[in-house]
mmCIF file with all atom_site columns, C-alpha atoms in Angstrom:
data_model
loop_
_atom_site.group_PDB
_atom_site.id
_atom_site.type_symbol
_atom_site.label_atom_id
_atom_site.label_alt_id
_atom_site.label_comp_id
_atom_site.label_asym_id
_atom_site.label_entity_id
_atom_site.label_seq_id
_atom_site.pdbx_PDB_ins_code
_atom_site.Cartn_x
_atom_site.Cartn_y
_atom_site.Cartn_z
_atom_site.occupancy
_atom_site.B_iso_or_equiv
_atom_site.pdbx_formal_charge
_atom_site.auth_seq_id
_atom_site.auth_comp_id
_atom_site.auth_asym_id
_atom_site.auth_atom_id
_atom_site.pdbx_PDB_model_num
ATOM 1   C CA . ASP A 1 1   ? -5.808  -12.448 5.598   1.00 71.00 ? 14  ASP A CA 1
ATOM 2   C CA . GLN A 1 2   ? -4.926  -8.660  5.649   1.00 81.00 ? 15  GLN A CA 1
ATOM 3   C CA . GLN A 1 3   ? -7.059  -6.790  2.709   1.00 92.00 ? 16  GLN A CA 1
ATOM 4   C CA . VAL A 1 4   ? -5.085  -3.432  3.512   1.00 96.00 ? 17  VAL A CA 1
ATOM 5   C CA . LYS A 1 5   ? -1.340  -3.200  3.734   1.00 96.00 ? 18  LYS A CA 1
ATOM 6   C CA . GLN A 1 6   ? 1.079   -0.590  5.007   1.00 96.00 ? 19  GLN A CA 1
ATOM 7   C CA . ASN A 1 7   ? 4.583   -2.630  4.086   1.00 93.00 ? 20  ASN A CA 1
ATOM 8   C CA . SER A 1 8   ? 6.411   0.139   5.653   1.00 95.00 ? 21  SER A CA 1
ATOM 9   C CA . PRO A 1 9   ? 5.929   0.191   9.167   1.00 95.00 ? 22  PRO A CA 1
ATOM 10  C CA . SER A 1 10  ? 8.088   3.650   9.610   1.00 97.00 ? 23  SER A CA 1
ATOM 11  C CA . LEU A 1 11  ? 9.520   6.651   7.541   1.00 97.00 ? 24  LEU A CA 1
ATOM 12  C CA . SER A 1 12  ? 12.121  9.087   8.555   1.00 98.00 ? 25  SER A CA 1
ATOM 13  C CA . VAL A 1 13  ? 11.909  12.518  6.203   1.00 98.00 ? 26  VAL A CA 1
ATOM 14  C CA . GLN A 1 14  ? 13.635  15.852  6.538   1.00 97.00 ? 27  GLN A CA 1
ATOM 15  C CA . GLU A 1 15  ? 11.843  19.031  7.166   1.00 98.00 ? 28  GLU A CA 1
ATOM 16  C CA . GLY A 1 16  ? 10.837  20.481  3.711   1.00 97.00 ? 29  GLY A CA 1
ATOM 17  C CA . ARG A 1 17  ? 11.373  17.249  1.699   1.00 98.00 ? 30  ARG A CA 1
ATOM 18  C CA . ILE A 1 18  ? 8.718   15.197  0.468   1.00 98.00 ? 31  ILE A CA 1
ATOM 19  C CA . SER A 1 19  ? 7.091   12.466  2.401   1.00 98.00 ? 32  SER A CA 1
ATOM 20  C CA . ILE A 1 20  ? 5.350   9.410   0.310   1.00 98.00 ? 33  ILE A CA 1
ATOM 21  C CA . LEU A 1 21  ? 3.284   6.811   1.939   1.00 98.00 ? 34  LEU A CA 1
ATOM 22  C CA . ASN A 1 22  ? 2.101   3.755   0.513   1.00 98.00 ? 35  ASN A CA 1
ATOM 23  C CA . CYS A 1 23  ? -0.789  1.166   0.644   1.00 98.00 ? 36  CYS A CA 1
ATOM 24  C CA . ASP A 1 24  ? -1.830  -1.396  -1.454  1.00 98.00 ? 37  ASP A CA 1
ATOM 25  C CA . TYR A 1 25  ? -4.892  -3.689  -1.451  1.00 97.00 ? 38  TYR A CA 1
ATOM 26  C CA . THR A 1 26  ? -6.478  -6.927  -2.265  1.00 96.00 ? 39  THR A CA 1
ATOM 27  C CA . ASN A 1 27  ? -10.356 -6.312  -2.399  1.00 91.00 ? 40  ASN A CA 1
ATOM 28  C CA . SER A 1 28  ? -11.720 -4.963  -5.410  1.00 91.00 ? 41  SER A CA 1
ATOM 29  C CA . MET A 1 29  ? -14.976 -4.311  -3.628  1.00 89.00 ? 42  MET A CA 1
ATOM 30  C CA . PHE A 1 30  ? -13.175 -1.054  -2.320  1.00 93.00 ? 43  PHE A CA 1
ATOM 31  C CA . ASP A 1 31  ? -14.660 1.862   -3.776  1.00 91.00 ? 44  ASP A CA 1
ATOM 32  C CA . TYR A 1 32  ? -13.392 4.821   -1.500  1.00 94.00 ? 45  TYR A CA 1
ATOM 33  C CA . PHE A 1 33  ? -9.919  5.291   0.050   1.00 96.00 ? 46  PHE A CA 1
ATOM 34  C CA . LEU A 1 34  ? -9.131  7.695   3.030   1.00 96.00 ? 47  LEU A CA 1
ATOM 35  C CA . TRP A 1 35  ? -5.670  8.289   5.013   1.00 97.00 ? 48  TRP A CA 1
ATOM 36  C CA . TYR A 1 36  ? -6.119  9.315   8.856   1.00 97.00 ? 49  TYR A CA 1
ATOM 37  C CA . LYS A 1 37  ? -3.244  10.704  10.811  1.00 97.00 ? 50  LYS A CA 1
ATOM 38  C CA . LYS A 1 38  ? -2.637  9.692   14.596  1.00 95.00 ? 51  LYS A CA 1
ATOM 39  C CA . TYR A 1 39  ? -1.333  11.177  17.296  1.00 95.00 ? 52  TYR A CA 1
ATOM 40  C CA . PRO A 1 40  ? -0.346  9.309   20.631  1.00 91.00 ? 53  PRO A CA 1
ATOM 41  C CA . ALA A 1 41  ? -2.932  9.206   22.734  1.00 89.00 ? 54  ALA A CA 1
ATOM 42  C CA . GLU A 1 42  ? -5.565  10.431  20.507  1.00 93.00 ? 55  GLU A CA 1
ATOM 43  C CA . GLY A 1 43  ? -8.331  9.165   17.934  1.00 95.00 ? 56  GLY A CA 1
ATOM 44  C CA . PRO A 1 44  ? -7.619  8.993   14.286  1.00 96.00 ? 57  PRO A CA 1
ATOM 45  C CA . THR A 1 45  ? -8.065  12.318  12.240  1.00 95.00 ? 58  THR A CA 1
ATOM 46  C CA . PHE A 1 46  ? -9.243  12.414  9.040   1.00 95.00 ? 59  PHE A CA 1
ATOM 47  C CA . LEU A 1 47  ? -6.770  13.581  6.595   1.00 97.00 ? 60  LEU A CA 1
ATOM 48  C CA . ILE A 1 48  ? -8.025  13.114  2.659   1.00 97.00 ? 61  ILE A CA 1
ATOM 49  C CA . SER A 1 49  ? -9.760  10.769  0.697   1.00 96.00 ? 62  SER A CA 1
ATOM 50  C CA . ILE A 1 50  ? -10.221 9.679   -3.109  1.00 96.00 ? 63  ILE A CA 1
ATOM 51  C CA . SER A 1 51  ? -13.080 7.837   -4.849  1.00 94.00 ? 64  SER A CA 1
ATOM 52  C CA . SER A 1 52  ? -12.334 5.012   -7.085  1.00 93.00 ? 65  SER A CA 1
ATOM 53  C CA . ILE A 1 53  ? -13.352 7.056   -10.171 1.00 94.00 ? 66  ILE A CA 1
ATOM 54  C CA . LYS A 1 54  ? -10.678 9.550   -9.722  1.00 96.00 ? 67  LYS A CA 1
ATOM 55  C CA . ASP A 1 55  ? -6.750  9.260   -9.718  1.00 96.00 ? 68  ASP A CA 1
ATOM 56  C CA . LYS A 1 56  ? -5.670  11.800  -7.722  1.00 97.00 ? 69  LYS A CA 1
ATOM 57  C CA . ASN A 1 57  ? -7.228  14.183  -5.007  1.00 98.00 ? 70  ASN A CA 1
ATOM 58  C CA . GLU A 1 58  ? -5.391  17.199  -3.559  1.00 97.00 ? 71  GLU A CA 1
ATOM 59  C CA . ASP A 1 59  ? -5.946  19.397  -0.509  1.00 97.00 ? 72  ASP A CA 1
ATOM 60  C CA . GLY A 1 60  ? -3.525  21.883  0.388   1.00 97.00 ? 73  GLY A CA 1
ATOM 61  C CA . ARG A 1 61  ? 0.270   19.871  1.042   1.00 98.00 ? 74  ARG A CA 1
ATOM 62  C CA . PHE A 1 62  ? -1.534  16.747  0.956   1.00 98.00 ? 75  PHE A CA 1
ATOM 63  C CA . THR A 1 63  ? -1.791  14.802  -2.608  1.00 98.00 ? 76  THR A CA 1
ATOM 64  C CA . VAL A 1 64  ? -3.246  11.279  -2.672  1.00 98.00 ? 77  VAL A CA 1
ATOM 65  C CA . PHE A 1 65  ? -3.134  9.176   -5.731  1.00 98.00 ? 78  PHE A CA 1
ATOM 66  C CA . LEU A 1 66  ? -5.039  6.194   -6.460  1.00 98.00 ? 79  LEU A CA 1
ATOM 67  C CA . ASN A 1 67  ? -3.441  3.678   -8.965  1.00 97.00 ? 80  ASN A CA 1
ATOM 68  C CA . LYS A 1 68  ? -6.697  1.071   -9.071  1.00 95.00 ? 81  LYS A CA 1
ATOM 69  C CA . SER A 1 69  ? -4.927  -1.591  -11.684 1.00 95.00 ? 82  SER A CA 1
ATOM 70  C CA . ALA A 1 70  ? -2.124  -2.122  -9.349  1.00 96.00 ? 83  ALA A CA 1
ATOM 71  C CA . LYS A 1 71  ? -4.565  -1.556  -6.067  1.00 96.00 ? 84  LYS A CA 1
ATOM 72  C CA . HIS A 1 72  ? -2.036  0.972   -4.871  1.00 97.00 ? 85  HIS A CA 1
ATOM 73  C CA . LEU A 1 73  ? -2.794  3.943   -3.186  1.00 97.00 ? 86  LEU A CA 1
ATOM 74  C CA . SER A 1 74  ? 0.131   6.771   -1.923  1.00 98.00 ? 87  SER A CA 1
ATOM 75  C CA . LEU A 1 75  ? -0.403  9.676   0.429   1.00 98.00 ? 88  LEU A CA 1
ATOM 76  C CA . HIS A 1 76  ? 1.985   12.490  -0.762  1.00 98.00 ? 89  HIS A CA 1
ATOM 77  C CA . ILE A 1 77  ? 3.176   15.409  1.713   1.00 98.00 ? 90  ILE A CA 1
ATOM 78  C CA . VAL A 1 78  ? 5.002   18.407  0.221   1.00 98.00 ? 91  VAL A CA 1
ATOM 79  C CA . PRO A 1 79  ? 6.857   19.976  2.026   1.00 98.00 ? 92  PRO A CA 1
ATOM 80  C CA . SER A 1 80  ? 6.869   17.767  5.258   1.00 98.00 ? 93  SER A CA 1
ATOM 81  C CA . GLN A 1 81  ? 6.457   19.811  8.776   1.00 97.00 ? 94  GLN A CA 1
ATOM 82  C CA . PRO A 1 82  ? 7.444   18.501  12.233  1.00 96.00 ? 95  PRO A CA 1
ATOM 83  C CA . GLY A 1 83  ? 3.896   18.689  12.824  1.00 96.00 ? 96  GLY A CA 1
ATOM 84  C CA . ASP A 1 84  ? 3.359   15.782  10.347  1.00 97.00 ? 97  ASP A CA 1
ATOM 85  C CA . SER A 1 85  ? 5.150   13.367  12.514  1.00 98.00 ? 98  SER A CA 1
ATOM 86  C CA . ALA A 1 86  ? 2.142   10.968  13.878  1.00 97.00 ? 99  ALA A CA 1
ATOM 87  C CA . VAL A 1 87  ? 1.325   7.714   12.423  1.00 97.00 ? 100 VAL A CA 1
ATOM 88  C CA . TYR A 1 88  ? -0.759  7.732   8.849   1.00 98.00 ? 101 TYR A CA 1
ATOM 89  C CA . PHE A 1 89  ? -3.345  4.959   8.411   1.00 97.00 ? 102 PHE A CA 1
ATOM 90  C CA . CYS A 1 90  ? -4.550  4.280   5.190   1.00 97.00 ? 103 CYS A CA 1
ATOM 91  C CA . ALA A 1 91  ? -8.599  2.802   4.907   1.00 96.00 ? 104 ALA A CA 1
ATOM 92  C CA . ALA A 1 92  ? -10.176 1.108   2.415   1.00 95.00 ? 105 ALA A CA 1
ATOM 93  C CA . SER A 1 93  ? -14.348 1.266   2.260   1.00 92.00 ? 106 SER A CA 1
ATOM 94  C CA . ALA A 1 94  ? -17.005 -0.956  1.186   1.00 86.00 ? 107 ALA A CA 1
ATOM 95  C CA . ARG A 1 95  ? -21.001 -0.596  1.646   1.00 79.00 ? 108 ARG A CA 1
ATOM 96  C CA . ILE A 1 96  ? -22.416 -1.797  4.533   1.00 72.00 ? 109 ILE A CA 1
ATOM 97  C CA . GLY A 1 97  ? -26.334 -1.739  4.743   1.00 67.00 ? 110 GLY A CA 1
ATOM 98  C CA . GLY A 1 98  ? -26.269 1.527   3.920   1.00 64.00 ? 111 GLY A CA 1
ATOM 99  C CA . GLY A 1 99  ? -23.375 2.792   5.582   1.00 72.00 ? 112 GLY A CA 1
ATOM 100 C CA . ASN A 1 100 ? -19.790 1.831   5.413   1.00 80.00 ? 113 ASN A CA 1
ATOM 101 C CA . LYS A 1 101 ? -16.800 -0.351  6.605   1.00 86.00 ? 114 LYS A CA 1
ATOM 102 C CA . LEU A 1 102 ? -13.592 0.787   6.766   1.00 90.00 ? 115 LEU A CA 1
ATOM 103 C CA . THR A 1 103 ? -10.896 -2.047  6.717   1.00 93.00 ? 116 THR A CA 1
ATOM 104 C CA . PHE A 1 104 ? -7.637  -0.352  7.910   1.00 94.00 ? 117 PHE A CA 1
ATOM 105 C CA . GLY A 1 105 ? -3.863  -0.879  7.605   1.00 95.00 ? 118 GLY A CA 1
ATOM 106 C CA . THR A 1 106 ? -1.486  -1.484  10.267  1.00 94.00 ? 119 THR A CA 1
ATOM 107 C CA . GLY A 1 107 ? 0.026   2.210   9.983   1.00 95.00 ? 120 GLY A CA 1
ATOM 108 C CA . THR A 1 108 ? 3.341   4.159   9.012   1.00 97.00 ? 121 THR A CA 1
ATOM 109 C CA . GLN A 1 109 ? 4.953   6.102   11.837  1.00 97.00 ? 122 GLN A CA 1
ATOM 110 C CA . LEU A 1 110 ? 6.541   9.148   9.814   1.00 98.00 ? 123 LEU A CA 1
ATOM 111 C CA . LYS A 1 111 ? 8.919   11.076  11.781  1.00 98.00 ? 124 LYS A CA 1
ATOM 112 C CA . VAL A 1 112 ? 10.025  14.584  10.030  1.00 98.00 ? 125 VAL A CA 1
ATOM 113 C CA . GLU A 1 113 ? 13.420  15.810  11.500  1.00 96.00 ? 126 GLU A CA 1
ATOM 114 C CA . LEU A 1 114 ? 14.392  19.284  11.386  1.00 90.00 ? 127 LEU A CA 1
ATOM 115 C CA . ASN B 2 1   ? -19.862 21.131  18.749  1.00 68.00 ? 8   ASN B CA 1
ATOM 116 C CA . ALA B 2 2   ? -17.717 18.463  20.804  1.00 81.00 ? 9   ALA B CA 1
ATOM 117 C CA . GLY B 2 3   ? -17.839 15.901  17.750  1.00 94.00 ? 10  GLY B CA 1
ATOM 118 C CA . VAL B 2 4   ? -17.210 12.243  19.062  1.00 97.00 ? 11  VAL B CA 1
ATOM 119 C CA . THR B 2 5   ? -16.683 11.870  22.861  1.00 97.00 ? 12  THR B CA 1
ATOM 120 C CA . GLN B 2 6   ? -15.689 8.545   25.038  1.00 98.00 ? 13  GLN B CA 1
ATOM 121 C CA . THR B 2 7   ? -15.683 7.457   28.578  1.00 97.00 ? 14  THR B CA 1
ATOM 122 C CA . PRO B 2 8   ? -13.893 6.488   30.304  1.00 97.00 ? 15  PRO B CA 1
ATOM 123 C CA . LYS B 2 9   ? -10.359 7.780   29.082  1.00 96.00 ? 16  LYS B CA 1
ATOM 124 C CA . PHE B 2 10  ? -8.429  4.717   30.861  1.00 97.00 ? 17  PHE B CA 1
ATOM 125 C CA . ARG B 2 11  ? -10.197 1.833   33.090  1.00 97.00 ? 18  ARG B CA 1
ATOM 126 C CA . ILE B 2 12  ? -8.685  -1.275  34.496  1.00 97.00 ? 19  ILE B CA 1
ATOM 127 C CA . LEU B 2 13  ? -10.336 -4.413  34.692  1.00 97.00 ? 20  LEU B CA 1
ATOM 128 C CA . LYS B 2 14  ? -10.264 -7.607  36.427  1.00 97.00 ? 21  LYS B CA 1
ATOM 129 C CA . ILE B 2 15  ? -11.077 -10.785 34.545  1.00 97.00 ? 22  ILE B CA 1
ATOM 130 C CA . GLY B 2 16  ? -14.584 -11.354 34.699  1.00 97.00 ? 23  GLY B CA 1
ATOM 131 C CA . GLN B 2 17  ? -15.630 -7.941  35.678  1.00 97.00 ? 24  GLN B CA 1
ATOM 132 C CA . SER B 2 18  ? -17.964 -6.166  33.243  1.00 96.00 ? 25  SER B CA 1
ATOM 133 C CA . MET B 2 19  ? -18.119 -2.377  31.902  1.00 97.00 ? 26  MET B CA 1
ATOM 134 C CA . THR B 2 20  ? -19.684 -0.274  29.741  1.00 98.00 ? 27  THR B CA 1
ATOM 135 C CA . LEU B 2 21  ? -17.663 2.206   27.345  1.00 98.00 ? 28  LEU B CA 1
ATOM 136 C CA . GLN B 2 22  ? -19.555 5.129   26.659  1.00 98.00 ? 29  GLN B CA 1
ATOM 137 C CA . CYS B 2 23  ? -19.850 6.777   23.239  1.00 98.00 ? 30  CYS B CA 1
ATOM 138 C CA . THR B 2 24  ? -21.784 10.135  22.336  1.00 98.00 ? 31  THR B CA 1
ATOM 139 C CA . GLN B 2 25  ? -21.831 12.514  19.138  1.00 97.00 ? 32  GLN B CA 1
ATOM 140 C CA . ASP B 2 26  ? -23.448 15.775  18.694  1.00 96.00 ? 33  ASP B CA 1
ATOM 141 C CA . MET B 2 27  ? -23.221 15.484  14.723  1.00 94.00 ? 34  MET B CA 1
ATOM 142 C CA . ASN B 2 28  ? -26.701 13.784  13.866  1.00 94.00 ? 35  ASN B CA 1
ATOM 143 C CA . HIS B 2 29  ? -24.995 11.351  12.376  1.00 93.00 ? 36  HIS B CA 1
ATOM 144 C CA . ASN B 2 30  ? -26.890 7.839   11.625  1.00 92.00 ? 37  ASN B CA 1
ATOM 145 C CA . TYR B 2 31  ? -24.171 5.941   11.203  1.00 93.00 ? 38  TYR B CA 1
ATOM 146 C CA . MET B 2 32  ? -21.995 4.860   14.363  1.00 95.00 ? 39  MET B CA 1
ATOM 147 C CA . TYR B 2 33  ? -19.107 1.717   14.809  1.00 96.00 ? 40  TYR B CA 1
ATOM 148 C CA . TRP B 2 34  ? -16.853 0.543   17.649  1.00 97.00 ? 41  TRP B CA 1
ATOM 149 C CA . TYR B 2 35  ? -13.119 -0.027  16.926  1.00 97.00 ? 42  TYR B CA 1
ATOM 150 C CA . ARG B 2 36  ? -10.546 -2.362  18.940  1.00 97.00 ? 43  ARG B CA 1
ATOM 151 C CA . GLN B 2 37  ? -6.626  -1.206  18.075  1.00 95.00 ? 44  GLN B CA 1
ATOM 152 C CA . ASP B 2 38  ? -3.961  -3.974  19.045  1.00 93.00 ? 45  ASP B CA 1
ATOM 153 C CA . PRO B 2 39  ? -0.372  -2.599  19.557  1.00 85.00 ? 46  PRO B CA 1
ATOM 154 C CA . GLY B 2 40  ? 0.987   -2.442  16.036  1.00 83.00 ? 47  GLY B CA 1
ATOM 155 C CA . MET B 2 41  ? -2.090  -3.026  14.306  1.00 87.00 ? 48  MET B CA 1
ATOM 156 C CA . GLY B 2 42  ? -4.775  -1.164  12.529  1.00 88.00 ? 49  GLY B CA 1
ATOM 157 C CA . LEU B 2 43  ? -8.403  -0.863  13.547  1.00 93.00 ? 50  LEU B CA 1
ATOM 158 C CA . LYS B 2 44  ? -10.592 -3.818  13.858  1.00 94.00 ? 51  LYS B CA 1
ATOM 159 C CA . LEU B 2 45  ? -14.583 -2.894  13.521  1.00 94.00 ? 52  LEU B CA 1
ATOM 160 C CA . ILE B 2 46  ? -16.480 -4.495  16.641  1.00 96.00 ? 53  ILE B CA 1
ATOM 161 C CA . TYR B 2 47  ? -20.236 -3.600  16.116  1.00 96.00 ? 54  TYR B CA 1
ATOM 162 C CA . TYR B 2 48  ? -21.756 -0.848  13.894  1.00 94.00 ? 55  TYR B CA 1
ATOM 163 C CA . SER B 2 49  ? -25.169 0.746   13.597  1.00 94.00 ? 56  SER B CA 1
ATOM 164 C CA . VAL B 2 50  ? -27.265 2.434   10.713  1.00 91.00 ? 57  VAL B CA 1
ATOM 165 C CA . GLY B 2 51  ? -29.369 4.110   12.754  1.00 91.00 ? 58  GLY B CA 1
ATOM 166 C CA . ALA B 2 52  ? -31.366 4.012   16.499  1.00 93.00 ? 59  ALA B CA 1
ATOM 167 C CA . GLY B 2 53  ? -32.580 0.474   17.155  1.00 93.00 ? 60  GLY B CA 1
ATOM 168 C CA . ILE B 2 54  ? -30.346 -0.809  14.666  1.00 92.00 ? 61  ILE B CA 1
ATOM 169 C CA . THR B 2 55  ? -26.912 -2.597  15.284  1.00 94.00 ? 62  THR B CA 1
ATOM 170 C CA . ASP B 2 56  ? -25.022 -5.318  13.508  1.00 92.00 ? 63  ASP B CA 1
ATOM 171 C CA . LYS B 2 57  ? -21.796 -6.946  14.008  1.00 93.00 ? 64  LYS B CA 1
ATOM 172 C CA . GLY B 2 58  ? -18.492 -6.401  12.457  1.00 92.00 ? 65  GLY B CA 1
ATOM 173 C CA . GLU B 2 59  ? -14.787 -8.299  12.029  1.00 91.00 ? 66  GLU B CA 1
ATOM 174 C CA . VAL B 2 60  ? -14.537 -8.981  16.102  1.00 95.00 ? 67  VAL B CA 1
ATOM 175 C CA . PRO B 2 61  ? -18.071 -8.970  17.780  1.00 97.00 ? 68  PRO B CA 1
ATOM 176 C CA . ASN B 2 62  ? -17.193 -11.908 20.124  1.00 96.00 ? 69  ASN B CA 1
ATOM 177 C CA . GLY B 2 63  ? -17.542 -10.920 23.960  1.00 96.00 ? 70  GLY B CA 1
ATOM 178 C CA . TYR B 2 64  ? -19.308 -7.501  23.395  1.00 97.00 ? 71  TYR B CA 1
ATOM 179 C CA . ASN B 2 65  ? -22.469 -5.992  23.020  1.00 97.00 ? 72  ASN B CA 1
ATOM 180 C CA . VAL B 2 66  ? -24.016 -2.787  21.742  1.00 97.00 ? 73  VAL B CA 1
ATOM 181 C CA . SER B 2 67  ? -27.164 -1.150  21.936  1.00 96.00 ? 74  SER B CA 1
ATOM 182 C CA . ARG B 2 68  ? -28.216 1.986   20.116  1.00 96.00 ? 75  ARG B CA 1
ATOM 183 C CA . SER B 2 69  ? -31.550 3.824   21.853  1.00 96.00 ? 76  SER B CA 1
ATOM 184 C CA . THR B 2 70  ? -30.886 7.500   20.360  1.00 96.00 ? 77  THR B CA 1
ATOM 185 C CA . THR B 2 71  ? -29.238 8.743   17.728  1.00 95.00 ? 78  THR B CA 1
ATOM 186 C CA . GLU B 2 72  ? -26.722 10.375  20.114  1.00 97.00 ? 79  GLU B CA 1
ATOM 187 C CA . ASP B 2 73  ? -25.589 7.340   22.173  1.00 97.00 ? 80  ASP B CA 1
ATOM 188 C CA . PHE B 2 74  ? -24.115 4.151   21.283  1.00 98.00 ? 81  PHE B CA 1
ATOM 189 C CA . PRO B 2 75  ? -22.556 2.215   24.452  1.00 98.00 ? 82  PRO B CA 1
ATOM 190 C CA . LEU B 2 76  ? -20.061 -1.024  24.035  1.00 98.00 ? 83  LEU B CA 1
ATOM 191 C CA . ARG B 2 77  ? -20.709 -3.509  26.932  1.00 98.00 ? 84  ARG B CA 1
ATOM 192 C CA . LEU B 2 78  ? -18.111 -6.212  28.039  1.00 96.00 ? 85  LEU B CA 1
ATOM 193 C CA . GLU B 2 79  ? -19.784 -8.644  30.051  1.00 90.00 ? 86  GLU B CA 1
ATOM 194 C CA . LEU B 2 80  ? -17.064 -11.075 31.123  1.00 95.00 ? 87  LEU B CA 1
ATOM 195 C CA . ALA B 2 81  ? -13.763 -9.182  30.782  1.00 96.00 ? 88  ALA B CA 1
ATOM 196 C CA . ALA B 2 82  ? -10.695 -11.385 29.128  1.00 97.00 ? 89  ALA B CA 1
ATOM 197 C CA . PRO B 2 83  ? -7.251  -9.937  29.083  1.00 96.00 ? 90  PRO B CA 1
ATOM 198 C CA . SER B 2 84  ? -7.462  -10.751 25.331  1.00 96.00 ? 91  SER B CA 1
ATOM 199 C CA . GLN B 2 85  ? -9.817  -7.340  25.658  1.00 97.00 ? 92  GLN B CA 1
ATOM 200 C CA . THR B 2 86  ? -7.140  -5.327  26.353  1.00 97.00 ? 93  THR B CA 1
ATOM 201 C CA . SER B 2 87  ? -6.934  -3.058  23.582  1.00 97.00 ? 94  SER B CA 1
ATOM 202 C CA . VAL B 2 88  ? -7.729  0.554   22.929  1.00 97.00 ? 95  VAL B CA 1
ATOM 203 C CA . TYR B 2 89  ? -11.525 1.238   21.835  1.00 98.00 ? 96  TYR B CA 1
ATOM 204 C CA . PHE B 2 90  ? -12.197 3.659   19.075  1.00 98.00 ? 97  PHE B CA 1
ATOM 205 C CA . CYS B 2 91  ? -16.189 4.861   18.741  1.00 98.00 ? 98  CYS B CA 1
ATOM 206 C CA . ALA B 2 92  ? -16.814 6.609   15.162  1.00 96.00 ? 99  ALA B CA 1
ATOM 207 C CA . SER B 2 93  ? -19.780 8.526   13.702  1.00 95.00 ? 100 SER B CA 1
ATOM 208 C CA . SER B 2 94  ? -19.994 9.079   9.947   1.00 91.00 ? 101 SER B CA 1
ATOM 209 C CA . TRP B 2 95  ? -21.284 11.444  7.491   1.00 80.00 ? 102 TRP B CA 1
ATOM 210 C CA . GLU B 2 96  ? -21.275 9.475   3.947   1.00 80.00 ? 103 GLU B CA 1
ATOM 211 C CA . GLU B 2 97  ? -18.050 7.975   3.614   1.00 82.00 ? 104 GLU B CA 1
ATOM 212 C CA . THR B 2 98  ? -15.985 9.648   6.251   1.00 88.00 ? 105 THR B CA 1
ATOM 213 C CA . GLN B 2 99  ? -15.801 8.283   9.529   1.00 91.00 ? 106 GLN B CA 1
ATOM 214 C CA . TYR B 2 100 ? -15.007 10.824  12.781  1.00 94.00 ? 107 TYR B CA 1
ATOM 215 C CA . PHE B 2 101 ? -13.447 9.116   15.698  1.00 96.00 ? 108 PHE B CA 1
ATOM 216 C CA . GLY B 2 102 ? -13.499 9.715   19.119  1.00 97.00 ? 109 GLY B CA 1
ATOM 217 C CA . PRO B 2 103 ? -10.301 10.111  21.350  1.00 96.00 ? 110 PRO B CA 1
ATOM 218 C CA . GLY B 2 104 ? -10.563 6.061   22.694  1.00 97.00 ? 111 GLY B CA 1
ATOM 219 C CA . THR B 2 105 ? -10.913 4.467   25.761  1.00 97.00 ? 112 THR B CA 1
ATOM 220 C CA . ARG B 2 106 ? -7.484  2.458   26.863  1.00 97.00 ? 113 ARG B CA 1
ATOM 221 C CA . LEU B 2 107 ? -8.661  -0.628  28.720  1.00 97.00 ? 114 LEU B CA 1
ATOM 222 C CA . LEU B 2 108 ? -6.781  -3.321  31.221  1.00 97.00 ? 115 LEU B CA 1
ATOM 223 C CA . VAL B 2 109 ? -7.801  -6.251  31.760  1.00 97.00 ? 116 VAL B CA 1
ATOM 224 C CA . LEU B 2 110 ? -5.620  -7.897  34.622  1.00 95.00 ? 117 LEU B CA 1
#
């Protein structure tokens, strides 16, 4: 039972264009969502997040959109750069004993081509 | 400020051997986590800790043990290594909602 789904295993985009990565979730208890970026042989790096009370959060070239009714979020990268090539994980957060438990999607491999 | 550090980076174990994966954070975070990532999959939570002396099971705890004697350290113990434990292991610590990850330990059990 996969509660967080990233249905596109890979995405290829030209440099300078927009990259849109999608994520769907099923559990209504998730109240915070995060995107992580991962390079090979490194740990995931936090990119951007959004609370369930918002529908948009922006940080430089990165914008995350949340559609609660559709249980869908997306990450927009504009403009895309070759250094953005990495695996992007969507994660959804639920409270556990004062901390938070993250449930991860399976990731989308983004390739930004020159 | 090193963040979250993990040792070793890579290890090969024989079936039945034991080992401890080390994790240290210098951000004074109360919450720490252990995940494993199998090829083509997302990260799955093994164990977590909300502070020194307090640990609890995550999604896939079988075959592992943890302890948390200090705020900084959260070691993961494999007692009897099995091929199914071949994976990449990530430790994380969190401040509020955001978790910060170490570089990972790649473990191969043969």
